Coordinates of C-alpha atoms and ligand atoms in Angstrom, one line a residue:
M1 CA 107.0 113.9 104.1
S2 CA 110.5 113.4 102.9
D3 CA 113.4 115.6 104.0
S4 CA 115.0 117.6 101.2
R5 CA 118.3 117.5 103.0
R6 CA 118.5 113.7 102.4
L7 CA 120.1 112.4 99.3
R8 CA 117.5 110.8 97.1
I9 CA 118.5 107.7 95.1
A10 CA 116.1 105.9 92.6
I11 CA 116.5 102.2 91.9
Q12 CA 114.3 99.7 90.1
K13 CA 111.7 98.2 92.4
S14 CA 111.8 94.8 90.8
G15 CA 113.6 93.5 87.7
R16 CA 117.0 92.9 86.3
L17 CA 118.8 95.8 88.1
S18 CA 117.1 95.6 91.6
D19 CA 119.1 93.0 93.5
D20 CA 122.5 94.1 92.2
S21 CA 121.7 97.8 92.9
I22 CA 120.7 97.1 96.5
A23 CA 123.8 94.8 96.9
L24 CA 126.0 97.6 95.6
L25 CA 124.5 100.2 98.0
K26 CA 125.0 97.8 100.9
A27 CA 128.6 97.0 99.8
I28 CA 129.5 100.7 100.0
G29 CA 128.2 100.8 103.6
I30 CA 124.7 102.2 103.3
K31 CA 122.4 100.5 105.8
L32 CA 119.0 100.0 104.4
N33 CA 115.7 98.8 105.8
I34 CA 113.9 97.6 102.7
R35 CA 110.3 96.4 103.1
D36 CA 108.8 94.9 100.0
R37 CA 105.6 96.9 99.7
L38 CA 107.2 100.3 100.5
L39 CA 108.2 102.7 97.7
I40 CA 110.6 104.5 99.9
A41 CA 113.4 103.1 102.2
H42 CA 115.4 105.3 104.6
S43 CA 119.0 104.6 105.3
T44 CA 119.7 104.2 109.1
N45 CA 123.3 105.4 108.9
E46 CA 123.5 108.0 106.1
N47 CA 121.3 110.9 105.0
I48 CA 119.9 108.9 102.2
D49 CA 116.4 107.9 101.0
L50 CA 115.9 105.2 98.4
L51 CA 113.0 105.5 96.0
R52 CA 112.0 102.1 94.5
V53 CA 110.2 102.7 91.2
R54 CA 109.7 101.3 87.7
D55 CA 113.0 101.5 85.8
D56 CA 111.3 103.4 82.9
D57 CA 110.6 106.3 85.3
I58 CA 114.2 106.7 86.6
P59 CA 115.8 108.7 83.8
G60 CA 113.0 111.3 84.0
L61 CA 113.1 111.5 87.8
V62 CA 116.8 112.4 87.5
M63 CA 116.4 114.8 84.6
D64 CA 113.6 116.6 86.4
G65 CA 115.6 116.8 89.6
V66 CA 113.0 114.8 91.6
V67 CA 115.8 112.6 92.7
D68 CA 119.6 113.2 93.0
L69 CA 120.9 109.9 91.8
G70 CA 119.6 107.0 89.8
F71 CA 120.8 103.4 89.0
I72 CA 119.5 102.7 85.5
G73 CA 120.2 100.7 82.4
E74 CA 121.7 102.6 79.5
N75 CA 118.9 101.3 77.3
E76 CA 116.2 103.1 79.3
L77 CA 118.4 106.2 79.6
E78 CA 119.1 106.4 75.9
E79 CA 115.4 105.9 75.0
K80 CA 114.3 108.6 77.4
M81 CA 117.0 111.0 76.0
L82 CA 115.7 110.4 72.4
E83 CA 112.1 110.8 73.6
R84 CA 112.9 114.1 75.3
Q85 CA 114.9 115.4 72.3
A86 CA 111.9 114.6 70.0
A87 CA 109.6 116.6 72.4
G88 CA 112.1 119.5 72.6
K89 CA 112.5 119.0 76.3
A90 CA 115.6 119.3 78.4
A91 CA 117.4 116.0 79.2
D92 CA 120.2 117.0 81.5
F93 CA 122.1 114.5 83.7
E94 CA 125.6 113.3 84.3
V95 CA 126.8 109.7 84.1
L96 CA 129.0 109.2 87.2
R97 CA 129.9 105.6 86.7
R98 CA 129.3 102.7 84.3
L99 CA 128.7 99.7 86.5
D100 CA 129.5 96.0 86.1
Y101 CA 126.0 94.6 86.1
G102 CA 122.7 94.7 84.3
G103 CA 124.3 93.6 81.0
C104 CA 121.8 93.0 78.2
R105 CA 121.2 93.9 74.6
L106 CA 118.3 95.3 72.7
S107 CA 117.7 93.1 69.7
I108 CA 115.3 92.6 66.8
A109 CA 113.9 89.0 66.7
V110 CA 111.6 87.3 64.3
P111 CA 109.4 84.2 64.4
N112 CA 111.4 81.0 63.6
E113 CA 109.4 80.6 60.4
F114 CA 110.2 84.2 59.2
N115 CA 112.6 84.0 56.3
Y116 CA 115.2 86.6 57.5
E117 CA 118.1 87.5 55.3
S118 CA 119.1 91.0 56.3
V119 CA 117.6 94.2 57.7
K120 CA 116.0 94.6 54.3
S121 CA 113.7 91.7 55.3
L122 CA 112.1 94.2 57.7
E123 CA 111.0 96.5 54.8
G124 CA 107.3 97.3 55.3
K125 CA 107.0 95.2 58.5
K126 CA 105.7 96.1 61.9
V127 CA 108.0 95.6 64.8
A128 CA 106.6 95.6 68.4
T129 CA 108.8 97.2 71.1
T130 CA 108.9 99.2 74.3
Y131 CA 111.8 101.2 72.8
P132 CA 110.3 103.0 69.8
Y133 CA 112.9 105.8 69.7
L134 CA 115.9 103.5 69.7
L135 CA 114.2 101.2 67.1
E136 CA 113.2 104.1 64.8
R137 CA 116.8 105.4 65.0
F138 CA 118.0 101.9 63.9
F139 CA 115.5 101.9 61.0
K140 CA 116.7 105.3 59.9
E141 CA 120.4 104.4 60.1
S142 CA 119.7 101.1 58.2
G143 CA 117.6 102.8 55.5
V144 CA 114.7 100.6 56.2
N145 CA 111.0 101.6 56.0
A146 CA 109.5 99.7 58.9
K147 CA 107.1 100.6 61.6
A148 CA 107.7 100.5 65.4
V149 CA 104.6 99.5 67.3
M150 CA 104.7 100.6 70.9
L151 CA 103.8 98.0 73.6
T152 CA 104.6 98.4 77.3
G153 CA 104.7 94.7 78.0
S154 CA 104.3 91.2 76.6
V155 CA 106.3 92.3 73.5
E156 CA 107.3 88.7 72.8
V157 CA 103.8 87.5 72.2
A158 CA 103.1 90.3 69.6
P159 CA 103.9 88.2 66.5
R160 CA 101.7 85.2 67.6
A161 CA 98.9 87.7 68.5
G162 CA 99.1 89.0 64.9
V163 CA 100.0 92.5 66.2
A164 CA 103.4 92.7 64.6
D165 CA 105.7 90.7 62.3
A166 CA 108.8 91.0 64.6
I167 CA 109.8 92.3 68.0
C168 CA 112.6 94.5 69.4
D169 CA 113.2 93.7 73.1
L170 CA 115.9 93.2 75.7
V171 CA 117.7 89.9 75.6
S172 CA 120.1 88.6 78.2
T173 CA 120.0 84.8 78.4
G174 CA 117.8 84.4 75.3
A175 CA 115.3 82.2 77.2
T176 CA 112.4 84.5 76.6
L177 CA 113.0 84.5 72.8
E178 CA 113.5 80.7 72.7
A179 CA 110.3 80.1 74.8
N180 CA 108.3 82.2 72.3
G181 CA 109.7 80.7 69.1
L182 CA 111.7 83.8 68.2
Q183 CA 115.1 84.1 66.6
E184 CA 117.5 87.0 67.4
E185 CA 118.7 88.7 64.2
E186 CA 120.0 92.2 64.9
V187 CA 121.6 93.7 68.0
I188 CA 120.7 97.4 68.0
F189 CA 122.0 98.5 71.4
R190 CA 124.2 97.1 74.1
S191 CA 123.5 98.1 77.7
K192 CA 124.8 98.0 81.2
A193 CA 123.7 99.7 84.4
V194 CA 125.0 103.2 85.0
L195 CA 124.9 105.6 88.0
I196 CA 123.5 109.0 86.9
Q197 CA 123.2 112.3 88.8
R198 CA 121.0 115.3 88.2
A199 CA 122.8 118.1 86.3
D200 CA 120.5 121.0 87.0
G201 CA 122.9 122.8 89.4
E202 CA 120.4 122.5 92.2
I203 CA 122.3 120.0 94.3
S204 CA 123.4 121.3 97.8
D205 CA 127.0 121.3 98.9
E206 CA 126.2 118.8 101.6
K207 CA 124.6 116.3 99.2
Q208 CA 127.5 116.8 96.7
A209 CA 130.0 116.0 99.4
L210 CA 128.1 112.8 100.3
I211 CA 128.1 111.8 96.6
N212 CA 131.8 112.5 96.4
R213 CA 132.3 110.2 99.3
L214 CA 130.2 107.4 97.9
V215 CA 131.5 107.2 94.3
P216 CA 135.1 106.2 95.2
R217 CA 133.6 103.4 97.4
I218 CA 131.7 102.1 94.3
D219 CA 135.0 102.1 92.4
G220 CA 136.5 100.1 95.3
V221 CA 133.8 97.5 95.2
I222 CA 134.0 97.1 91.4
Q223 CA 137.8 96.8 91.5
A224 CA 137.7 94.2 94.3
K225 CA 135.5 92.0 92.0
E226 CA 137.9 92.2 89.0
Ligands
PRP1 C1 113.4 91.8 79.5 C2 112.6 91.4 78.2 C3 112.3 90.0 78.4 C4 113.5 89.5 79.2 C5 114.5 88.8 78.4 O1 112.5 92.2 80.5 O2 111.4 92.2 78.1 O3 111.1 89.8 79.0 O4 114.1 90.6 79.9 O5 115.5 88.2 79.2 P1 116.1 86.7 78.8 O6 116.8 86.9 77.5 O7 117.1 86.4 79.9 O8 115.0 85.8 78.8 P2 112.9 92.9 81.8 O9 112.1 92.3 82.9 O10 114.4 92.9 82.0 O11 112.6 94.4 81.7 P3 111.2 95.2 81.8 O12 110.6 94.7 83.0 O13 111.6 96.6 81.8 O14 110.5 94.8 80.5
ZN2 ZN1 111.3 98.6 82.1
MG3 MG1 110.1 92.3 80.1

């Protein structure tokens, strides 16, 4: 079992944020013994346990106080906040730092043959996405009547599969869109990685002291790169 006195930090197991998050933890002096198959990694020099999970689960783990800190993309964080608000559930957390990696944008893209002129071109269309709340908010703000179709993966194949007319997904290099014959048309959210902390008042003084010792080291690492 895990020791509740150890600080728990959640990071993405594999994906855009994993390598940079581990590199940052190492750069601030946390020694980690990460084995690929293991969900949990114990630090050998600090009272820290690392939980390696799907990025989508990280905001909820922090908001529910299952972990103390999380490294997460603002896109996942904002989506989870909107989801919890819609369900009338609490969404407490504190952003400790905005980080210098994990940059990407959430964009609407359409098949190359789609005659796109403006957001009005989406009127009455179906848009496949893993981020239905962010997408619905965009539709609302743009005054467009379109439908968000939730898919947890392979969003980029939805138009070809006849499941949707367009997609709304993360873009960084644009290679995925290009490979699937899709054209980026609207950026609806810009995201970077952030470090968040649970804000339920349940953190012990010892853990808070450790966090207060770690955060300035993160600032140091980021400044050294600038
Ligand atoms: C995103 C998105 C695309 C890819 C786009 O997935 O779903 O698959 O990145 O990147 P590109 O523009 O550089 O080709 P990602 O693996 O980051 O997130 P996910 O695992 O949470 O879907
Ligand atoms: Zn994800
Ligand atoms: Mg993906």
